[in-house]
Short mmCIF file of C-alpha atoms in Angstrom, two decimals:
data_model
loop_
_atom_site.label_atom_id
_atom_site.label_comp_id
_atom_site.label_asym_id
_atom_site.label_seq_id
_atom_site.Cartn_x
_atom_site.Cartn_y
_atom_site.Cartn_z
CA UNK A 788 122.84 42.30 70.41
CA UNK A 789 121.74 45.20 68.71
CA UNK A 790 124.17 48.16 69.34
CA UNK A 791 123.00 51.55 70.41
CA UNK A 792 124.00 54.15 68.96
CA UNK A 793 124.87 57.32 71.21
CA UNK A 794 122.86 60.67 70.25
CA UNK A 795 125.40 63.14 69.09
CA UNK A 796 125.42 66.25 71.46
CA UNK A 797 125.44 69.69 70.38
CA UNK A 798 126.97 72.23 72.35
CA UNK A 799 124.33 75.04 72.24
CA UNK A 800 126.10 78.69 73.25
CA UNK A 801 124.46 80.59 76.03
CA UNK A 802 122.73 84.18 74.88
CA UNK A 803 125.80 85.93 77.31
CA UNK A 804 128.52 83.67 75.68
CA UNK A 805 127.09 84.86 72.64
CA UNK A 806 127.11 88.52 73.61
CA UNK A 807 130.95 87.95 75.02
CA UNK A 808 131.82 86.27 71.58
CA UNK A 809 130.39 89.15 69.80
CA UNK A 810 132.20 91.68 72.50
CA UNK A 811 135.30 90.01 71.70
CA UNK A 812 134.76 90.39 67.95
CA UNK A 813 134.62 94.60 68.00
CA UNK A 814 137.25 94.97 70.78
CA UNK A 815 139.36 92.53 69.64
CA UNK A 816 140.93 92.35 73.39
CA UNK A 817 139.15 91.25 76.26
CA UNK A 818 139.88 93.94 78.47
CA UNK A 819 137.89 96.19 75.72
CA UNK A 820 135.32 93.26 76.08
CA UNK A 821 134.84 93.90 79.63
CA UNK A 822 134.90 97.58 79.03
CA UNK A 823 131.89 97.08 76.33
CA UNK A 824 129.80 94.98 78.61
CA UNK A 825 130.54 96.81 81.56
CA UNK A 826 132.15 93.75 83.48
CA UNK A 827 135.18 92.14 84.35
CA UNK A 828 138.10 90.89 82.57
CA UNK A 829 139.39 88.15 84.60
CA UNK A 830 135.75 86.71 84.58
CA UNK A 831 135.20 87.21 80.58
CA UNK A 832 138.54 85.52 80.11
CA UNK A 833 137.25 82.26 82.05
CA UNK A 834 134.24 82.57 80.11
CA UNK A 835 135.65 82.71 76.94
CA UNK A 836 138.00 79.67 77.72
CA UNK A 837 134.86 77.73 78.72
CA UNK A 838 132.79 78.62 75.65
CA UNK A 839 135.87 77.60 73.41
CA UNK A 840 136.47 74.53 75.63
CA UNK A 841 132.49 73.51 75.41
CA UNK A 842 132.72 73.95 71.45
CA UNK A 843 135.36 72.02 71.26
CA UNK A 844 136.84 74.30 68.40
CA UNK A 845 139.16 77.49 68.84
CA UNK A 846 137.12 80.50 67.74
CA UNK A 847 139.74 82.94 67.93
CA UNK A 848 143.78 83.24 67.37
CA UNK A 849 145.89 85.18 70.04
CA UNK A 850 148.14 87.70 68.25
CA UNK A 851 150.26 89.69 70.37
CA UNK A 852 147.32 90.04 72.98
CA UNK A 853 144.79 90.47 70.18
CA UNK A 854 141.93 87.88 69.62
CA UNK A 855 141.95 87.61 66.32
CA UNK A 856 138.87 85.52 64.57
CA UNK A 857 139.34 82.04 63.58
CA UNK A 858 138.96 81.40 59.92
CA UNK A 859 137.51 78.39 60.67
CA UNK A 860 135.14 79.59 62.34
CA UNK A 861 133.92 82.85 60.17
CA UNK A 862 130.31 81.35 59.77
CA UNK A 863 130.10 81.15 63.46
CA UNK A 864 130.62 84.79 63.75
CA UNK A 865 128.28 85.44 60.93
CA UNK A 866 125.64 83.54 62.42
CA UNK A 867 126.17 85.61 66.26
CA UNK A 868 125.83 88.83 64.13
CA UNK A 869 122.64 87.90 62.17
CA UNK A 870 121.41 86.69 65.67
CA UNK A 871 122.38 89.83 67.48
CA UNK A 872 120.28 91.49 64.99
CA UNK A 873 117.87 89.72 65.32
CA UNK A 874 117.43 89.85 69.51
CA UNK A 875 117.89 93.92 69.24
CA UNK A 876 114.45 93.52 66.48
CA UNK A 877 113.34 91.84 69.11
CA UNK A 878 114.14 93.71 72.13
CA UNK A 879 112.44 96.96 70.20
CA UNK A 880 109.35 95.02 69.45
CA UNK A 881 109.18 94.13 72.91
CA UNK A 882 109.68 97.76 74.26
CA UNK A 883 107.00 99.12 71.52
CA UNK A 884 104.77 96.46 72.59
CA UNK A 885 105.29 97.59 76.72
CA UNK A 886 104.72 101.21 75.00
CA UNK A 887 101.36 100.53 73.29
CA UNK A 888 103.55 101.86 70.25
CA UNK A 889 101.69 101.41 67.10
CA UNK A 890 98.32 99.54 69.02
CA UNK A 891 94.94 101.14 69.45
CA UNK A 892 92.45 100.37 72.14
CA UNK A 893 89.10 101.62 71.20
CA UNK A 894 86.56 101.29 73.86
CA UNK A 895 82.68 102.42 74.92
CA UNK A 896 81.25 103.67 77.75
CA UNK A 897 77.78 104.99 78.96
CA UNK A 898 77.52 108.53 80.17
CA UNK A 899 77.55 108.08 83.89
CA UNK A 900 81.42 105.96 83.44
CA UNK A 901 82.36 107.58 80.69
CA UNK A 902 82.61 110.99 81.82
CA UNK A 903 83.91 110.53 84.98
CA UNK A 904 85.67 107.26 85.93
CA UNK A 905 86.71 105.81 82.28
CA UNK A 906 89.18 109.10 82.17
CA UNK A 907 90.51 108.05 85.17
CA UNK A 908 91.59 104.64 83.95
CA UNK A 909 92.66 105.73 80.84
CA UNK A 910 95.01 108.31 82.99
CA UNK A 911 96.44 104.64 84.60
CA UNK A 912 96.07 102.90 81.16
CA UNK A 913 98.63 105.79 79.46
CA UNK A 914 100.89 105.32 82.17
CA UNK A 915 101.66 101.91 81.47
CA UNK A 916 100.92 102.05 77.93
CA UNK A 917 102.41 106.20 76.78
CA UNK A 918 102.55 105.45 73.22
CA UNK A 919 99.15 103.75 72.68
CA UNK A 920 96.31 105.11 70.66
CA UNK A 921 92.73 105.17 72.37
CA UNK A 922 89.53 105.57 71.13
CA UNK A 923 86.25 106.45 73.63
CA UNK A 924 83.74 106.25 72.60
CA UNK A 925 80.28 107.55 74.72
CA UNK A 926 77.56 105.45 74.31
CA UNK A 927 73.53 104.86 75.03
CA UNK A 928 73.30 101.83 76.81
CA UNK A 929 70.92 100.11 73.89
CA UNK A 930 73.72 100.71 71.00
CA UNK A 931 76.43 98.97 73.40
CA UNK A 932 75.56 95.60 72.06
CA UNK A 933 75.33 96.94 68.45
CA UNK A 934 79.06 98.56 69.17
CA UNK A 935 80.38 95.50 69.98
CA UNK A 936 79.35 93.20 67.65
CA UNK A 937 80.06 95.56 64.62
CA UNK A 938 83.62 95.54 65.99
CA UNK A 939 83.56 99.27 66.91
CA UNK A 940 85.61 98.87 69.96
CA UNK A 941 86.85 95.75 72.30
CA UNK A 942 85.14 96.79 75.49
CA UNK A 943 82.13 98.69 76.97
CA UNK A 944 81.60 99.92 80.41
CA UNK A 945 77.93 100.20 81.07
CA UNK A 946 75.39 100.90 83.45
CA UNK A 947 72.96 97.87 83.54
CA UNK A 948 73.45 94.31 81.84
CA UNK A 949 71.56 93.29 79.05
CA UNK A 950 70.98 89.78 77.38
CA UNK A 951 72.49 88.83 74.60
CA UNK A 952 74.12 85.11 73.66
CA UNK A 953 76.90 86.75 71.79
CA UNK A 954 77.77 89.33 74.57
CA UNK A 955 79.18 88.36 78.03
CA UNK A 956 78.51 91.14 81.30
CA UNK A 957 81.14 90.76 83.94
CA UNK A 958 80.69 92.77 87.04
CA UNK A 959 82.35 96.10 87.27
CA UNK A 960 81.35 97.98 90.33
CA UNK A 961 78.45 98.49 92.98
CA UNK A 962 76.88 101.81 93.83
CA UNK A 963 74.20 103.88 95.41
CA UNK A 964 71.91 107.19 94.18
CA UNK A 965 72.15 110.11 96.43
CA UNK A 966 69.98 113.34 96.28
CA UNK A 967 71.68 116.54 94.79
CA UNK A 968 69.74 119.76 95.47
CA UNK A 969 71.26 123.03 95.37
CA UNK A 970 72.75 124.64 98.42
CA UNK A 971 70.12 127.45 98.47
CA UNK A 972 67.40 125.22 98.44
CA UNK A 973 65.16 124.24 101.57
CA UNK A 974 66.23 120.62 101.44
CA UNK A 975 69.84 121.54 101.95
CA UNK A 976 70.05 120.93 105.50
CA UNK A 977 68.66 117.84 105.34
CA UNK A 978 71.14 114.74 105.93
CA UNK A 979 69.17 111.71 104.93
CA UNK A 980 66.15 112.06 102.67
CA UNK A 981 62.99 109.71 101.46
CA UNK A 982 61.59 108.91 97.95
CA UNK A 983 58.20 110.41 99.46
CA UNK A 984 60.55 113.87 100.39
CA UNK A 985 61.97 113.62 96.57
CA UNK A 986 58.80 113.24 94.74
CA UNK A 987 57.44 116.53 96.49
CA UNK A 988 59.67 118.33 94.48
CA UNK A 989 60.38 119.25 90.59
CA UNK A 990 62.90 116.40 89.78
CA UNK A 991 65.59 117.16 87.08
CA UNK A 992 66.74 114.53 84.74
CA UNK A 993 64.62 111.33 86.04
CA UNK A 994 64.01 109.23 83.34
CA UNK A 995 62.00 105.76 84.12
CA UNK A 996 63.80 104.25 80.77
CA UNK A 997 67.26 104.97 82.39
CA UNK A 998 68.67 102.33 84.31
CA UNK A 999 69.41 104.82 87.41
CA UNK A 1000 66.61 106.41 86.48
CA UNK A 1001 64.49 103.20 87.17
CA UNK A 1002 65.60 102.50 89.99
CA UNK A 1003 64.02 105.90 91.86
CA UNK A 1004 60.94 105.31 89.30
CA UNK A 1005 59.88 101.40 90.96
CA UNK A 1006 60.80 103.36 94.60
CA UNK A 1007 58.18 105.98 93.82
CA UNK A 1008 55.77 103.13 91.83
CA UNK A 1009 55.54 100.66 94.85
CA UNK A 1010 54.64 103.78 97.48
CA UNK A 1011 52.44 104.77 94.32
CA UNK A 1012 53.85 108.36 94.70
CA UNK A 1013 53.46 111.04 91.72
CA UNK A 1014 55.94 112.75 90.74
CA UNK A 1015 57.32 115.76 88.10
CA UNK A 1016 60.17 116.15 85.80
CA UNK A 1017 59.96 119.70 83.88
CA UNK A 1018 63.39 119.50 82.97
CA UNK A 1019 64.68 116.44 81.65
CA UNK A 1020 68.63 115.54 81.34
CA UNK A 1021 70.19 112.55 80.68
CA UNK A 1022 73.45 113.21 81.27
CA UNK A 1023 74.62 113.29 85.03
CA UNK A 1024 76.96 115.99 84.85
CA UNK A 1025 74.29 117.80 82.96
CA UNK A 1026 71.72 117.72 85.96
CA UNK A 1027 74.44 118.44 88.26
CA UNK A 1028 74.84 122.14 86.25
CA UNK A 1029 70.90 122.90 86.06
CA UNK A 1030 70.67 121.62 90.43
CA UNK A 1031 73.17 124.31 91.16
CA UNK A 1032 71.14 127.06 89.37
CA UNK A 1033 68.57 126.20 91.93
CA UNK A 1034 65.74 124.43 89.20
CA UNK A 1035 64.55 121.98 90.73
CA UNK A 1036 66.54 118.55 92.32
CA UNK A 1037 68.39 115.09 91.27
CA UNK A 1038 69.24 111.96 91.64
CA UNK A 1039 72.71 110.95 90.63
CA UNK A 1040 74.94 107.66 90.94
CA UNK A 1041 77.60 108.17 93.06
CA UNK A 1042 80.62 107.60 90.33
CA UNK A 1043 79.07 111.05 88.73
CA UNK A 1044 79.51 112.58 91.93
CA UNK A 1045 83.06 111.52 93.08
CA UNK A 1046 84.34 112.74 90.16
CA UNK A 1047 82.06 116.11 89.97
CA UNK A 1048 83.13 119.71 91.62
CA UNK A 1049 80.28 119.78 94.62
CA UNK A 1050 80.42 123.25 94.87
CA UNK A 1051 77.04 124.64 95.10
CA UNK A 1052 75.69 121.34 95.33
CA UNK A 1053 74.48 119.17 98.65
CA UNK A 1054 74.76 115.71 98.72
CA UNK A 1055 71.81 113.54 100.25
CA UNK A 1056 71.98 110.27 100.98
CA UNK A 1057 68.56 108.44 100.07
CA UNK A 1058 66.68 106.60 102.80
CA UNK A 1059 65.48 103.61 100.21
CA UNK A 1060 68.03 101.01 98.45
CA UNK A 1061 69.05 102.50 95.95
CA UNK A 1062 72.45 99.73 94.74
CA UNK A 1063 72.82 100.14 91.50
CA UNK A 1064 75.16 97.72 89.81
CA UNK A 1065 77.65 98.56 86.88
CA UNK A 1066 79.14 95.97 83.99
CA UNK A 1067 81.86 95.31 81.56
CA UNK A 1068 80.92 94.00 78.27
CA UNK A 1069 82.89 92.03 75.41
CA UNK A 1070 82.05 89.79 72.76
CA UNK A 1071 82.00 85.75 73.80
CA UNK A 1072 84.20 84.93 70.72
CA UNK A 1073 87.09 87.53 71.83
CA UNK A 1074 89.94 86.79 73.86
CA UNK A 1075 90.79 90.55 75.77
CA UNK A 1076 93.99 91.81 75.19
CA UNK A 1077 96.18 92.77 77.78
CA UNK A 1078 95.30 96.50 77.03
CA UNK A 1079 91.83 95.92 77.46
CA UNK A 1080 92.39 93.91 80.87
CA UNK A 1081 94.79 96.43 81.96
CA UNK A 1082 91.86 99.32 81.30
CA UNK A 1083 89.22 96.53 82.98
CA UNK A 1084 91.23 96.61 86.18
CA UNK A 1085 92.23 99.80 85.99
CA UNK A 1086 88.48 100.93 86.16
CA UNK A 1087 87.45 98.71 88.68
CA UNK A 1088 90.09 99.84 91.17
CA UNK A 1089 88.74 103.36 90.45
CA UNK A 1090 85.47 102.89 91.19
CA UNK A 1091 85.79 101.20 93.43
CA UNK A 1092 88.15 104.03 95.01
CA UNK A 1093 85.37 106.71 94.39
CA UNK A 1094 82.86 104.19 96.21
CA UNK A 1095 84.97 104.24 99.27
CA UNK A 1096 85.56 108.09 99.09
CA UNK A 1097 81.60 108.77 99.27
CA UNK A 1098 81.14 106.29 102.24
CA UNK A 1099 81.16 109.66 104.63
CA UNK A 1100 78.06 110.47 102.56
CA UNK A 1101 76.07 107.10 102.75
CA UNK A 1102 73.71 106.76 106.03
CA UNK A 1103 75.17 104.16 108.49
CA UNK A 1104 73.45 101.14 108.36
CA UNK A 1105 70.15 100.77 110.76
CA UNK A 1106 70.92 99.21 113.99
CA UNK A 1107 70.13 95.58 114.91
CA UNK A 1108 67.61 95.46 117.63
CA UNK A 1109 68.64 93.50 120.74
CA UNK A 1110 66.41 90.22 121.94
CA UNK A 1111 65.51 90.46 125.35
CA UNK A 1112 64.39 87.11 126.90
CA UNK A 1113 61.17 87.17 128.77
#
């Protein structure tokens, strides 16, 4: 018969008995143990007796009610330090990574989330992250791929998805257009409005090549209505300023407008669908760090706050017409 041989057993020492070890080591007592670790003495003492027990080796001598270190067992000791050392490295890395201390999240946004509901998540985002650098950057929607791929930033928050096999488009939010005319204008009494109303009027800022911007355009193409744009803006918050001086009206999303100061300004609600849909962007070859998905939810649960804080401005949806048997 072939005999087996037993595995030797280590006794491995917890991280507390190794923090009561080490207490015991500057105090030299264990009531200024207790006192160090803020706990006390009668259950340090048991612990300590246990430890010693499990290690089957004494690790300290008792000299007139002093623990005094154990010769023996001076490369034990030297080996706690070096460890403790070691977990308070570790303990600051962790705290500078909860900080954002030393990382920088560098991130792109088109105009209509970037000024007003990307500085609302990056308000969250430095909450949970105060020592992190960020970079945002504003872009056109056609250099969002280029921004991306060349590494510029992580993420990019944009208004319409594109195609691209490198690039993946996650959903970010869901929106309408509304009508913003100023409040001296005739239109300002008005509490729902039509495409045919809008193209009546000199429009501010519509731009068919603009993803909003073609939405309105195919509303006023398939009722194959004309209409002018004398002063053109791409910007929302930009259009908002030249409505209030009374030049002519807009059409903004409804993330511009949660976010923007409505004095002067009367909100519209459009009679035609007008969704418009928003996206997140990243490269297929990334894996998002936890900054980035931080920021990613972060902006979704705004917008998706300033969605349900226009809802008093949307019209209520059209009844449904009863059947009546015959």
């Amino acid at each position: 018969m072939v005999a087996r041989h037993r595995p030797i057993e280590f006794a491995i020492l917890t991280l507390r008995q190794i923090e009561v070890i080490r207490a015991v080591m500057l105090t030299g007592t264990i009531a200024g143990a207790a006192r160090l670790l803020n706990v006390a003495a009668p259950g340090l003492s048991r612990l300590m007796k246990h430890t010693e027990d499990s290690l089957g080796a004494k690790l300290f001598s008792r000299r007139g009610g002093r623990f005094v270190p154990a010769p023996e067992a001076r490369s034990i000791f030297a080996q706690i330090n070096e460890l403790h050392r070691n977990l308070e490295n570790l303990q600051f890395a962790i705290g500078a990574l909860k900080r954002g201390e030393g990382a920088e999240f560098k991130f792109g946004a088109t105009p209509s989330i970037g000024h007003a509901m990307a500085p609302l998540a990056v308000a969250d985002l430095r909450r949970r992250y105060p020592d992190l650098l960020i970079d945002l950057d504003i872009l056109k929607l056609e250099d969002a791929i280029d921004f991306l791929l060349l590494g510029r930033g992580e993420v990019a928050a944009v208004s319409s998805r594109l195609e691209h096999p490198a690039i993946t488009f996650e959903p970010l939010a869901q929106g309408q257009l509304f009508c913003i005319v100023a409040e001296a204008h005739p239109l300002a009494s008005k509490t729902q409005i039509s495409a045919g109303e809008i193209a009546t009027h000199p429009l501010i800022g519509i731009d068919p090549r603009d993803p909003y911007g073609r939405i309105l355009a195919n509303i006023f193409a398939r009722a194959r209505l004309d209409y002018q744009v004398p002063i053109k803006a791409r910007v929302g918050v930009t259009v908002c300023a030249l409505v209030r001086q009374n030049l002519g009206i807009g059409v903004i999303d409804e993330f511009t407008l949660a976010e923007q100061n409505s004095f002067g300004l009367r909100i519209i609600p459009i009679e035609e669908d007008t969704t418009l849909r928003t996206f997140v962007a990243f490269r297929n070859d990334a894996t998002l760090s936890g900054v980035a998905e931080f920021f990613i939810a972060a902006l979704r649960a705004r917008m998706k706050k300033a969605h349900e804080s226009m809802a008093t401005h949307r019209p209520p949806p059209p009844a449904k017409r009863e059947l009546r048997s015959r």
